[in-house]
């Protein structure tokens, strides 16, 4: 079952023959393209990797990860202190931080206003619940801010990185702009939004007053190009400089681009691909059916057919690269015979019908899994949605998303990932399970003894896999193809969605 990239070979060859490759026409401008459109640039609502490509560069956060690591360091915070009881976090801010678009210098009051906005029910941010442990935020002086928690929360510093609750937005600009803030945001990051056309493109210009110095690439254009053929042709003829997060591009096309001198950059995002299901709804409420599905999955085939070979099998609920990830969990090896036997025991000797919801970038993997399930008697009916619509329906929790291939990147602590999947109160864009493991998750996130906390997550992972409440599939590499003179790309790991565009430059 070879999928994708079957059309346009003759046309592409003609274009390639005529193309003159030699790097960007404007060396101070970088054009990045991807197949899915952006949903918002408001840092308190952004969820997708294409949203975060802009958000991570328009805003700063209190904390960030050092390049190519998952090690925390200060971003807006120069230094910080944590009380021995784990309830008080005090941050000393940089004094040379300037807001974009004439909003003056950043103070501790601005940082408080950003978190107040996110927590305000009227804002309706889907991430407000992630700060439920914050009892109070105090401004101690213009450059010192303190968070007082109602209970210990071990991964709190990870929470304050530039994702979901972490981006520090200008609350005054958000009030003044209203709904327009989603496409005309104000932050303190190395790039500011010059122009945005929803569902089409965003133009960023370097913010010369950024405390980190002047970005070397002066202008960056992020553009949605739904057709993969058009993306490749645009790269070849010099119209674009980077194909971003090209999980659906065929290996043969990647090889051809490399042969023509383009660079393939591979790195880890600690990014899993998983099969999630609502285990409270028939027929998925039956453990025998869930185990049958697990035995029907051929991970090597998924990697070969939907990831161009760039992945490796993974069997544990906590993604590889996270704290407390383990391989010591029950496995359900590929066995169509065992899958059919379990279905028969569950009363589905003649097979069963199973709706699957699919968003665009997961279509190919979903196709492969649907075919694998068909071979054991499970007839999958796919409903294909664009990614923002899919996520909005998950967040509505109306039960319309019940069986789906998903991912995703979270800060590399198990609490974020497992709570998103299994906590009714804290679950977010991947809460499909219908389960509530919040008591166990709460106990683990409150535990401040590192080893005790690790063992709690290991035990929870075993329990999840004994009951097949999710099916981990693979760990995949993120991959971009770009012009060869672009430098500064991640070399090993990029802990969050998006890229730090201020690291990039043309040689």
CSV table of C-alpha atoms in Angstrom, one decimal:
chain,number,residue,atom,x,y,z
A,1,UNK,CA,0.0,0.0,0.0
A,2,UNK,CA,2.2,2.9,-1.3
A,3,UNK,CA,0.4,6.1,-0.3
A,4,UNK,CA,0.9,9.7,-1.4
A,5,UNK,CA,2.9,11.4,-4.0
A,6,UNK,CA,1.7,9.6,-7.0
A,7,UNK,CA,0.7,12.5,-9.2
A,8,UNK,CA,2.6,15.1,-11.1
A,9,UNK,CA,5.8,13.2,-11.9
A,10,UNK,CA,6.1,14.5,-15.4
A,11,UNK,CA,5.2,18.0,-14.5
A,12,UNK,CA,7.6,18.0,-11.7
A,13,UNK,CA,10.4,16.7,-13.9
A,14,UNK,CA,9.8,19.5,-16.3
A,15,UNK,CA,9.8,22.1,-13.5
A,16,UNK,CA,13.0,20.6,-12.0
A,17,UNK,CA,14.8,20.7,-15.4
A,18,UNK,CA,13.9,24.4,-15.7
A,19,UNK,CA,14.6,25.3,-12.1
A,20,UNK,CA,17.8,27.1,-11.2
A,21,UNK,CA,18.6,26.3,-7.6
A,22,UNK,CA,21.0,28.6,-5.8
A,23,UNK,CA,19.6,29.6,-2.4
A,24,UNK,CA,17.1,32.3,-1.6
A,25,UNK,CA,16.5,35.3,-3.9
A,26,UNK,CA,16.4,37.5,-0.8
A,27,UNK,CA,19.0,36.4,1.7
A,28,UNK,CA,17.4,38.3,4.5
A,29,UNK,CA,14.0,36.6,4.0
A,30,UNK,CA,13.1,33.0,4.9
A,31,UNK,CA,9.9,31.4,3.5
A,32,UNK,CA,8.7,28.4,5.4
A,33,UNK,CA,5.7,26.3,4.1
A,34,UNK,CA,3.6,23.6,5.6
A,35,UNK,CA,0.4,21.8,4.6
A,36,UNK,CA,-2.0,22.7,7.5
A,37,UNK,CA,-3.3,26.2,8.2
A,38,UNK,CA,-2.7,28.1,11.4
A,39,UNK,CA,-5.6,28.5,13.8
A,40,UNK,CA,-4.4,31.5,15.9
A,41,UNK,CA,-1.4,33.5,16.9
A,42,UNK,CA,-2.7,34.2,20.4
A,43,UNK,CA,-0.3,32.4,22.7
A,44,UNK,CA,-3.0,31.5,25.2
A,45,UNK,CA,-4.9,29.5,22.5
A,46,UNK,CA,-2.3,28.2,20.1
A,47,UNK,CA,-2.0,24.4,19.9
A,48,UNK,CA,-0.5,23.2,16.6
A,49,UNK,CA,3.1,23.1,15.5
A,50,UNK,CA,2.3,25.6,12.7
A,51,UNK,CA,0.8,28.0,15.3
A,52,UNK,CA,3.8,27.5,17.6
A,53,UNK,CA,6.2,28.2,14.7
A,54,UNK,CA,5.0,31.9,15.1
A,55,UNK,CA,4.1,31.9,18.8
A,56,UNK,CA,7.5,30.8,20.1
A,57,UNK,CA,9.1,33.7,18.3
A,58,UNK,CA,6.6,36.4,19.0
A,59,UNK,CA,6.4,35.8,22.8
A,60,UNK,CA,8.9,35.0,25.5
A,61,UNK,CA,8.1,32.9,28.7
A,62,UNK,CA,9.6,32.9,32.1
A,63,UNK,CA,11.4,29.7,31.3
A,64,UNK,CA,12.8,27.9,28.2
A,65,UNK,CA,14.8,24.9,27.2
A,66,UNK,CA,18.5,25.2,26.4
A,67,UNK,CA,19.1,24.6,22.6
A,68,UNK,CA,19.1,20.9,21.7
A,69,UNK,CA,18.3,19.7,25.2
A,70,UNK,CA,15.4,19.4,27.6
A,71,UNK,CA,17.3,21.3,30.3
A,72,UNK,CA,15.5,24.3,31.7
A,73,UNK,CA,17.0,27.7,31.8
A,74,UNK,CA,15.6,31.3,32.3
A,75,UNK,CA,14.0,33.2,29.5
A,76,UNK,CA,12.4,36.4,30.9
A,77,UNK,CA,13.5,35.1,34.3
A,78,UNK,CA,17.2,35.8,35.1
A,79,UNK,CA,17.0,33.7,38.2
A,80,UNK,CA,14.5,32.0,40.4
A,81,UNK,CA,14.0,30.4,43.9
A,82,UNK,CA,11.8,27.6,45.0
A,83,UNK,CA,10.8,27.3,48.7
A,84,UNK,CA,11.7,24.0,50.5
A,85,UNK,CA,8.0,23.0,50.7
A,86,UNK,CA,7.6,23.5,46.9
A,87,UNK,CA,4.8,26.0,47.3
A,88,UNK,CA,6.5,29.3,46.5
A,89,UNK,CA,8.3,30.2,43.2
A,90,UNK,CA,10.0,33.6,43.0
A,91,UNK,CA,11.3,35.0,39.7
A,92,UNK,CA,13.7,37.9,39.2
A,93,UNK,CA,13.0,39.3,35.7
A,94,UNK,CA,15.4,40.8,33.1
A,95,UNK,CA,15.3,44.6,33.2
A,96,UNK,CA,16.0,45.1,29.5
A,97,UNK,CA,12.8,43.6,28.0
A,98,UNK,CA,10.8,45.7,25.6
A,99,UNK,CA,7.3,45.0,24.2
A,100,UNK,CA,6.8,45.1,20.5
A,101,UNK,CA,4.7,47.8,18.8
A,102,UNK,CA,5.4,50.6,21.3
A,103,UNK,CA,4.0,49.1,24.5
A,104,UNK,CA,7.0,50.1,26.6
A,105,UNK,CA,9.2,48.0,28.9
A,106,UNK,CA,8.0,44.7,30.5
A,107,UNK,CA,7.5,44.7,34.2
A,108,UNK,CA,6.4,42.1,36.8
A,109,UNK,CA,3.0,43.7,36.6
A,110,UNK,CA,2.8,42.8,32.9
A,111,UNK,CA,3.7,39.2,33.6
A,112,UNK,CA,1.0,39.0,36.3
A,113,UNK,CA,-1.5,40.6,33.8
A,114,UNK,CA,-0.7,37.9,31.3
A,115,UNK,CA,-1.3,35.0,33.7
A,116,UNK,CA,-4.4,36.8,35.0
A,117,UNK,CA,-5.8,37.1,31.5
A,118,UNK,CA,-5.2,33.4,30.9
A,119,UNK,CA,-6.9,32.4,34.2
A,120,UNK,CA,-9.9,34.8,33.7
A,121,UNK,CA,-13.0,32.7,32.7
A,122,UNK,CA,-14.0,35.4,30.3
A,123,UNK,CA,-10.9,34.7,28.3
A,124,UNK,CA,-12.0,31.1,27.8
A,125,UNK,CA,-8.5,29.8,27.2
A,126,UNK,CA,-8.6,26.0,27.0
A,127,UNK,CA,-5.5,26.0,29.2
A,128,UNK,CA,-6.7,27.9,32.2
A,129,UNK,CA,-7.2,24.7,34.2
A,130,UNK,CA,-3.6,23.9,33.9
A,131,UNK,CA,-2.9,26.7,36.5
A,132,UNK,CA,-5.5,25.5,39.0
A,133,UNK,CA,-2.7,24.9,41.6
A,134,UNK,CA,-1.8,28.6,41.6
A,135,UNK,CA,-3.4,30.2,44.6
A,136,UNK,CA,-1.9,33.7,44.2
A,137,UNK,CA,0.4,35.7,42.0
A,138,UNK,CA,2.2,38.6,43.8
A,139,UNK,CA,4.2,41.4,42.4
A,140,UNK,CA,7.0,42.1,44.9
A,141,UNK,CA,8.6,44.9,43.0
A,142,UNK,CA,8.8,46.0,39.3
A,143,UNK,CA,11.1,43.1,38.4
A,144,UNK,CA,10.2,40.4,40.9
A,145,UNK,CA,7.1,38.2,40.8
A,146,UNK,CA,6.0,35.3,43.1
A,147,UNK,CA,3.7,32.4,42.4
A,148,UNK,CA,2.1,30.8,45.5
A,149,UNK,CA,0.7,27.4,45.0
A,150,UNK,CA,-2.1,25.7,46.9
A,151,UNK,CA,-0.2,22.4,46.7
A,152,UNK,CA,3.2,21.2,45.5
A,153,UNK,CA,3.4,20.8,41.7
A,154,UNK,CA,6.6,19.1,40.7
A,155,UNK,CA,6.7,20.1,37.0
A,156,UNK,CA,5.8,23.7,37.6
A,157,UNK,CA,8.9,25.2,36.0
A,158,UNK,CA,8.2,23.2,32.8
A,159,UNK,CA,4.7,24.6,32.8
A,160,UNK,CA,6.1,28.1,32.5
A,161,UNK,CA,7.9,27.5,29.2
A,162,UNK,CA,6.7,29.0,25.9
A,163,UNK,CA,3.7,26.7,25.3
A,164,UNK,CA,0.0,26.9,26.3
A,165,UNK,CA,0.0,28.8,29.7
A,166,UNK,CA,3.7,30.0,29.3
A,167,UNK,CA,3.7,32.6,26.6
A,168,UNK,CA,3.7,36.1,28.2
A,169,UNK,CA,1.3,38.2,26.1
A,170,UNK,CA,0.6,41.9,26.4
A,171,UNK,CA,-2.8,41.9,28.2
A,172,UNK,CA,-3.4,45.6,27.5
A,173,UNK,CA,-2.9,45.0,23.8
A,174,UNK,CA,-5.2,41.9,24.0
A,175,UNK,CA,-7.9,44.1,25.5
A,176,UNK,CA,-7.5,46.9,23.0
A,177,UNK,CA,-7.5,44.6,20.0
A,178,UNK,CA,-10.2,42.2,21.1
A,179,UNK,CA,-10.7,39.3,18.6
A,180,UNK,CA,-8.1,40.9,16.3
A,181,UNK,CA,-5.4,40.0,18.8
A,182,UNK,CA,-5.5,36.5,17.4
A,183,UNK,CA,-3.8,37.7,14.2
A,184,UNK,CA,-2.2,41.0,15.5
A,185,UNK,CA,-0.5,39.9,18.8
A,186,UNK,CA,2.0,41.7,20.9
A,187,UNK,CA,4.8,40.0,22.7
A,188,UNK,CA,8.5,40.5,23.6
A,189,UNK,CA,10.0,37.9,21.3
A,190,UNK,CA,12.7,38.2,18.6
A,191,UNK,CA,10.1,38.6,15.9
A,192,UNK,CA,6.9,40.7,15.6
A,193,UNK,CA,3.9,40.1,13.3
A,194,UNK,CA,4.1,42.5,10.3
A,195,UNK,CA,1.0,41.0,8.5
A,196,UNK,CA,-1.2,38.0,8.9
A,197,UNK,CA,-3.8,36.6,6.5
A,198,UNK,CA,-5.7,33.8,8.3
A,199,UNK,CA,-5.4,30.3,6.7
A,200,UNK,CA,-2.9,31.7,4.2
A,201,UNK,CA,0.3,33.3,5.5
A,202,UNK,CA,2.0,35.2,8.4
A,203,UNK,CA,4.8,37.7,7.8
A,204,UNK,CA,7.2,38.3,10.7
A,205,UNK,CA,9.9,41.0,10.9
A,206,UNK,CA,12.9,41.0,13.2
A,207,UNK,CA,12.3,42.9,16.4
A,208,UNK,CA,15.5,44.9,16.8
A,209,UNK,CA,14.9,45.7,20.5
A,210,UNK,CA,14.8,42.1,21.6
A,211,UNK,CA,17.0,41.5,24.6
A,212,UNK,CA,18.6,38.6,22.9
A,213,UNK,CA,20.0,40.8,20.1
A,214,UNK,CA,19.0,41.4,16.5
A,215,UNK,CA,17.9,38.2,14.6
A,216,UNK,CA,20.1,37.5,11.6
A,217,UNK,CA,17.2,36.8,9.3
A,218,UNK,CA,15.2,40.0,9.0
A,219,UNK,CA,11.9,38.7,7.6
A,220,UNK,CA,10.2,35.3,7.9
A,221,UNK,CA,7.1,34.3,5.9
A,222,UNK,CA,5.2,31.2,7.1
A,223,UNK,CA,2.7,30.0,4.5
A,224,UNK,CA,0.1,27.3,4.2
A,225,UNK,CA,0.4,25.2,1.0
A,226,UNK,CA,-2.0,22.3,1.2
A,227,UNK,CA,-0.7,20.5,-1.8
A,228,UNK,CA,2.5,18.5,-1.2
A,229,UNK,CA,3.4,18.6,-4.9
A,230,UNK,CA,3.2,22.4,-4.9
A,231,UNK,CA,5.4,22.6,-1.8
A,232,UNK,CA,8.1,20.6,-3.4
A,233,UNK,CA,7.9,22.4,-6.7
A,234,UNK,CA,8.1,25.7,-4.9
A,235,UNK,CA,11.2,24.6,-3.0
A,236,UNK,CA,12.9,23.4,-6.2
A,237,UNK,CA,12.2,26.6,-8.1
A,238,UNK,CA,13.4,28.9,-5.3
A,239,UNK,CA,10.0,30.2,-4.2
A,240,UNK,CA,10.3,28.6,-0.7
A,241,UNK,CA,13.3,27.8,1.5
A,242,UNK,CA,11.9,25.3,3.9
A,243,UNK,CA,9.3,22.5,3.9
A,244,UNK,CA,8.4,22.4,7.5
A,245,UNK,CA,7.4,19.2,9.4
A,246,UNK,CA,6.9,17.2,6.3
A,247,UNK,CA,5.7,14.0,7.9
A,248,UNK,CA,3.6,13.1,4.8
A,249,UNK,CA,6.3,13.4,2.2
A,250,UNK,CA,7.4,10.2,0.5
A,251,UNK,CA,10.9,8.9,1.1
A,252,UNK,CA,11.7,8.8,-2.7
A,253,UNK,CA,10.9,12.5,-3.0
A,254,UNK,CA,13.1,13.3,0.0
A,255,UNK,CA,15.9,11.4,-1.5
A,256,UNK,CA,15.5,13.2,-4.8
A,257,UNK,CA,15.6,16.5,-3.1
A,258,UNK,CA,18.7,15.5,-1.2
A,259,UNK,CA,20.3,14.5,-4.5
A,260,UNK,CA,19.6,17.9,-5.9
A,261,UNK,CA,21.5,19.5,-3.0
A,262,UNK,CA,18.7,20.3,-0.5
A,263,UNK,CA,19.3,19.4,3.2
A,264,UNK,CA,17.2,17.0,5.2
A,265,UNK,CA,17.3,17.9,8.9
A,266,UNK,CA,16.1,15.3,11.4
A,267,UNK,CA,15.6,15.8,15.1
A,268,UNK,CA,13.6,14.4,17.9
A,269,UNK,CA,10.7,16.3,19.5
A,270,UNK,CA,10.1,13.4,21.9
A,271,UNK,CA,7.2,13.0,19.6
A,272,UNK,CA,5.0,9.9,19.9
A,273,UNK,CA,2.2,8.8,17.6
A,274,UNK,CA,-0.5,7.0,19.5
A,275,UNK,CA,-3.9,5.5,18.9
A,276,UNK,CA,-6.4,7.0,21.3
A,277,UNK,CA,-9.9,5.8,22.0
A,278,UNK,CA,-12.9,6.5,24.2
A,279,UNK,CA,-12.9,3.4,26.3
A,280,UNK,CA,-16.3,4.2,27.8
A,281,UNK,CA,-18.2,3.7,24.5
A,282,UNK,CA,-19.1,0.5,22.7
A,283,UNK,CA,-17.3,-1.5,21.4
A,284,UNK,CA,-14.2,0.1,22.8
A,285,UNK,CA,-15.4,-0.4,26.4
A,286,UNK,CA,-14.6,-4.1,26.0
A,287,UNK,CA,-10.9,-5.0,26.9
A,288,UNK,CA,-11.0,-7.9,24.5
A,289,UNK,CA,-11.7,-5.5,21.6
A,290,UNK,CA,-9.0,-3.1,22.7
A,291,UNK,CA,-6.5,-6.0,23.0
A,292,UNK,CA,-7.5,-7.2,19.5
A,293,UNK,CA,-6.8,-3.8,18.1
A,294,UNK,CA,-3.4,-3.7,19.8
A,295,UNK,CA,-2.5,-7.1,18.3
A,296,UNK,CA,-3.6,-6.0,14.9
A,297,UNK,CA,-1.1,-3.1,14.8
A,298,UNK,CA,2.1,-3.6,12.8
A,299,UNK,CA,4.4,-0.8,13.9
A,300,UNK,CA,7.2,-1.5,11.4
A,301,UNK,CA,4.7,-1.2,8.6
A,302,UNK,CA,3.4,2.1,9.9
A,303,UNK,CA,6.9,3.5,10.0
A,304,UNK,CA,7.7,2.3,6.5
A,305,UNK,CA,4.5,3.4,4.9
A,306,UNK,CA,3.5,6.6,6.7
A,307,UNK,CA,6.8,8.0,8.0
A,308,UNK,CA,9.2,7.3,5.2
A,309,UNK,CA,11.1,5.0,7.6
A,310,UNK,CA,11.9,7.9,10.1
A,311,UNK,CA,10.6,6.4,13.3
A,312,UNK,CA,11.0,3.5,15.7
A,313,UNK,CA,8.4,1.3,17.5
A,314,UNK,CA,7.3,2.5,20.9
A,315,UNK,CA,5.1,0.6,23.4
A,316,UNK,CA,4.9,2.8,26.6
A,317,UNK,CA,2.4,5.5,27.5
A,318,UNK,CA,5.0,8.1,28.5
A,319,UNK,CA,7.0,9.1,25.4
A,320,UNK,CA,10.7,8.3,25.0
A,321,UNK,CA,12.8,11.2,26.2
A,322,UNK,CA,10.4,12.2,29.1
A,323,UNK,CA,11.1,11.9,32.8
A,324,UNK,CA,10.0,8.4,34.0
A,325,UNK,CA,9.6,6.8,30.5
A,326,UNK,CA,10.0,3.1,30.7
A,327,UNK,CA,10.0,0.0,28.5
A,328,UNK,CA,8.8,-2.2,31.4
A,329,UNK,CA,5.2,-2.4,30.4
A,330,UNK,CA,3.0,-5.2,28.9
A,331,UNK,CA,3.4,-5.4,25.1
A,332,UNK,CA,0.9,-6.6,22.5
A,333,UNK,CA,3.0,-7.9,19.6
A,334,UNK,CA,1.7,-8.0,16.1
A,335,UNK,CA,-0.5,-11.1,15.7
A,336,UNK,CA,-3.6,-11.0,13.4
A,337,UNK,CA,-4.5,-14.5,14.6
A,338,UNK,CA,-4.7,-13.4,18.2
A,339,UNK,CA,-6.7,-10.3,17.2
A,340,UNK,CA,-9.3,-12.4,15.4
A,341,UNK,CA,-9.5,-14.8,18.4
A,342,UNK,CA,-10.1,-12.0,20.8
A,343,UNK,CA,-12.8,-10.4,18.6
A,344,UNK,CA,-14.5,-13.8,18.4
A,345,UNK,CA,-14.4,-14.1,22.2
A,346,UNK,CA,-15.9,-10.6,22.5
A,347,UNK,CA,-18.8,-11.7,20.2
A,348,UNK,CA,-17.6,-10.2,17.0
A,349,UNK,CA,-16.9,-13.4,15.0
A,350,UNK,CA,-18.1,-11.6,11.8
A,351,UNK,CA,-16.1,-8.5,12.5
A,352,UNK,CA,-17.3,-5.0,13.6
A,353,UNK,CA,-17.7,-1.5,12.2
A,354,UNK,CA,-15.7,1.2,13.9
A,355,UNK,CA,-15.8,5.0,13.1
A,356,UNK,CA,-12.5,6.7,13.2
A,357,UNK,CA,-11.9,10.5,13.2
A,358,UNK,CA,-8.9,11.7,11.2
A,359,UNK,CA,-7.2,15.0,10.9
A,360,UNK,CA,-5.3,15.9,7.8
A,361,UNK,CA,-1.7,15.3,8.9
A,362,UNK,CA,-2.6,11.9,10.4
A,363,UNK,CA,-4.5,10.7,7.3
A,364,UNK,CA,-1.7,8.5,6.0
A,365,UNK,CA,-1.1,6.8,9.3
A,366,UNK,CA,-4.8,6.4,9.7
A,367,UNK,CA,-5.1,4.8,6.3
A,368,UNK,CA,-2.4,2.3,7.2
A,369,UNK,CA,-4.0,1.4,10.5
A,370,UNK,CA,-7.5,1.1,8.9
A,371,UNK,CA,-6.0,-1.4,6.4
A,372,UNK,CA,-4.4,-3.4,9.3
A,373,UNK,CA,-7.6,-3.5,11.2
A,374,UNK,CA,-9.6,-4.5,8.1
A,375,UNK,CA,-7.4,-7.6,7.8
A,376,UNK,CA,-8.7,-8.9,11.2
A,377,UNK,CA,-12.3,-8.0,10.6
A,378,UNK,CA,-12.6,-4.4,11.9
A,379,UNK,CA,-14.2,-2.2,9.2
A,380,UNK,CA,-13.1,1.4,9.8
A,381,UNK,CA,-15.1,4.3,8.5
A,382,UNK,CA,-13.0,7.5,8.4
A,383,UNK,CA,-14.2,11.0,9.0
A,384,UNK,CA,-11.6,13.4,7.8
A,385,UNK,CA,-11.3,16.9,9.4
A,386,UNK,CA,-8.8,19.7,9.2
A,387,UNK,CA,-6.6,19.9,12.3
A,388,UNK,CA,-8.1,23.0,14.0
A,389,UNK,CA,-11.7,21.5,13.6
A,390,UNK,CA,-10.5,18.2,15.0
A,391,UNK,CA,-9.0,19.9,18.0
A,392,UNK,CA,-12.0,22.1,18.6
A,393,UNK,CA,-14.2,19.0,18.7
A,394,UNK,CA,-11.9,17.3,21.2
A,395,UNK,CA,-11.9,20.4,23.4
A,396,UNK,CA,-15.8,20.5,23.2
A,397,UNK,CA,-15.9,17.0,24.7
A,398,UNK,CA,-19.1,16.2,22.9
A,399,UNK,CA,-18.0,12.6,22.2
A,400,UNK,CA,-17.7,13.2,18.5
A,401,UNK,CA,-14.0,12.2,18.6
A,402,UNK,CA,-13.8,8.6,19.9
A,403,UNK,CA,-11.1,6.8,18.0
A,404,UNK,CA,-8.2,8.5,16.4
A,405,UNK,CA,-4.5,8.5,15.7
A,406,UNK,CA,-2.9,11.4,17.5
A,407,UNK,CA,0.5,12.6,18.7
A,408,UNK,CA,1.7,15.2,20.4
A,409,UNK,CA,4.5,17.3,21.8
A,410,UNK,CA,4.2,18.4,25.4
A,411,UNK,CA,6.8,19.7,27.9
A,412,UNK,CA,8.9,16.5,28.7
A,413,UNK,CA,7.3,15.6,32.0
A,414,UNK,CA,4.7,12.8,32.2
A,415,UNK,CA,2.2,14.9,34.0
A,416,UNK,CA,1.4,17.0,31.0
A,417,UNK,CA,1.0,14.1,28.6
A,418,UNK,CA,-0.8,11.7,30.8
A,419,UNK,CA,-3.1,14.4,32.3
A,420,UNK,CA,-4.0,15.5,28.8
A,421,UNK,CA,-5.1,12.0,27.9
A,422,UNK,CA,-6.5,10.7,31.2
A,423,UNK,CA,-7.6,13.6,33.4
A,424,UNK,CA,-11.2,14.8,33.1
A,425,UNK,CA,-10.4,18.1,34.7
A,426,UNK,CA,-7.0,18.8,33.1
A,427,UNK,CA,-7.4,17.0,29.8
A,428,UNK,CA,-6.9,19.2,26.7
A,429,UNK,CA,-6.4,18.7,23.0
A,430,UNK,CA,-5.9,14.9,23.3
A,431,UNK,CA,-8.5,14.1,25.9
A,432,UNK,CA,-10.4,11.4,24.0
A,433,UNK,CA,-10.3,8.5,26.5
A,434,UNK,CA,-13.3,9.4,28.6
A,435,UNK,CA,-11.4,8.1,31.7
A,436,UNK,CA,-10.5,9.9,34.8
A,437,UNK,CA,-7.2,8.9,36.4
A,438,UNK,CA,-6.9,12.3,38.1
A,439,UNK,CA,-6.5,10.9,41.7
A,440,UNK,CA,-3.4,8.9,40.6
A,441,UNK,CA,-2.1,11.7,38.4
A,442,UNK,CA,-2.6,14.3,41.2
A,443,UNK,CA,-0.7,12.2,43.7
A,444,UNK,CA,2.2,11.9,41.3
A,445,UNK,CA,2.4,15.6,40.4
A,446,UNK,CA,2.4,16.5,44.1
A,447,UNK,CA,5.3,14.1,45.0
A,448,UNK,CA,8.5,16.1,45.3
A,449,UNK,CA,10.8,13.1,45.9
A,450,UNK,CA,12.1,12.4,42.4
A,451,UNK,CA,12.6,8.7,42.7
A,452,UNK,CA,9.2,8.1,44.4
A,453,UNK,CA,7.6,10.1,41.7
A,454,UNK,CA,9.3,8.1,39.0
A,455,UNK,CA,8.1,4.8,40.4
A,456,UNK,CA,4.5,6.2,40.6
A,457,UNK,CA,4.6,6.9,36.8
A,458,UNK,CA,6.1,3.5,36.0
A,459,UNK,CA,3.3,1.8,37.9
A,460,UNK,CA,0.7,3.9,36.2
A,461,UNK,CA,2.1,3.1,32.8
A,462,UNK,CA,1.9,-0.6,33.5
A,463,UNK,CA,-1.8,-0.2,34.6
A,464,UNK,CA,-2.6,1.7,31.4
A,465,UNK,CA,-1.1,-0.9,29.2
A,466,UNK,CA,-2.6,-3.9,31.1
A,467,UNK,CA,-6.0,-2.3,30.4
A,468,UNK,CA,-5.0,-1.0,26.9
A,469,UNK,CA,-6.5,2.4,27.6
A,470,UNK,CA,-4.3,3.7,24.7
A,471,UNK,CA,-2.0,2.1,22.2
A,472,UNK,CA,1.4,3.7,21.8
A,473,UNK,CA,2.6,3.3,18.2
A,474,UNK,CA,5.9,4.8,17.3
A,475,UNK,CA,8.4,7.6,18.2
A,476,UNK,CA,8.9,9.7,15.1
A,477,UNK,CA,11.6,12.1,14.0
A,478,UNK,CA,10.5,15.5,12.9
A,479,UNK,CA,12.0,16.4,9.5
A,480,UNK,CA,12.4,19.5,7.4
A,481,UNK,CA,13.9,19.9,4.0
A,482,UNK,CA,15.5,23.2,3.3
A,483,UNK,CA,18.0,25.1,1.2
A,484,UNK,CA,21.6,23.9,2.0
A,485,UNK,CA,22.9,27.3,3.1
A,486,UNK,CA,20.4,27.6,6.0
A,487,UNK,CA,22.1,27.1,9.3
A,488,UNK,CA,21.0,26.9,13.0
A,489,UNK,CA,18.5,24.1,12.7
A,490,UNK,CA,18.1,21.7,15.7
A,491,UNK,CA,20.7,19.0,15.8
A,492,UNK,CA,19.3,16.6,18.4
A,493,UNK,CA,16.1,17.5,20.1
A,494,UNK,CA,13.5,20.4,20.0
A,495,UNK,CA,11.5,20.1,23.2
A,496,UNK,CA,8.4,22.1,22.1
A,497,UNK,CA,6.4,22.6,18.9
A,498,UNK,CA,7.8,25.2,16.5
A,499,UNK,CA,11.4,26.4,16.0
A,500,UNK,CA,13.5,29.0,17.6
A,501,UNK,CA,13.8,31.1,14.4
A,502,UNK,CA,16.2,33.5,15.9
A,503,UNK,CA,18.9,30.8,15.8
A,504,UNK,CA,18.6,30.5,12.0
A,505,UNK,CA,20.8,32.2,9.5
A,506,UNK,CA,21.9,32.0,5.9
A,507,UNK,CA,25.5,31.1,5.2
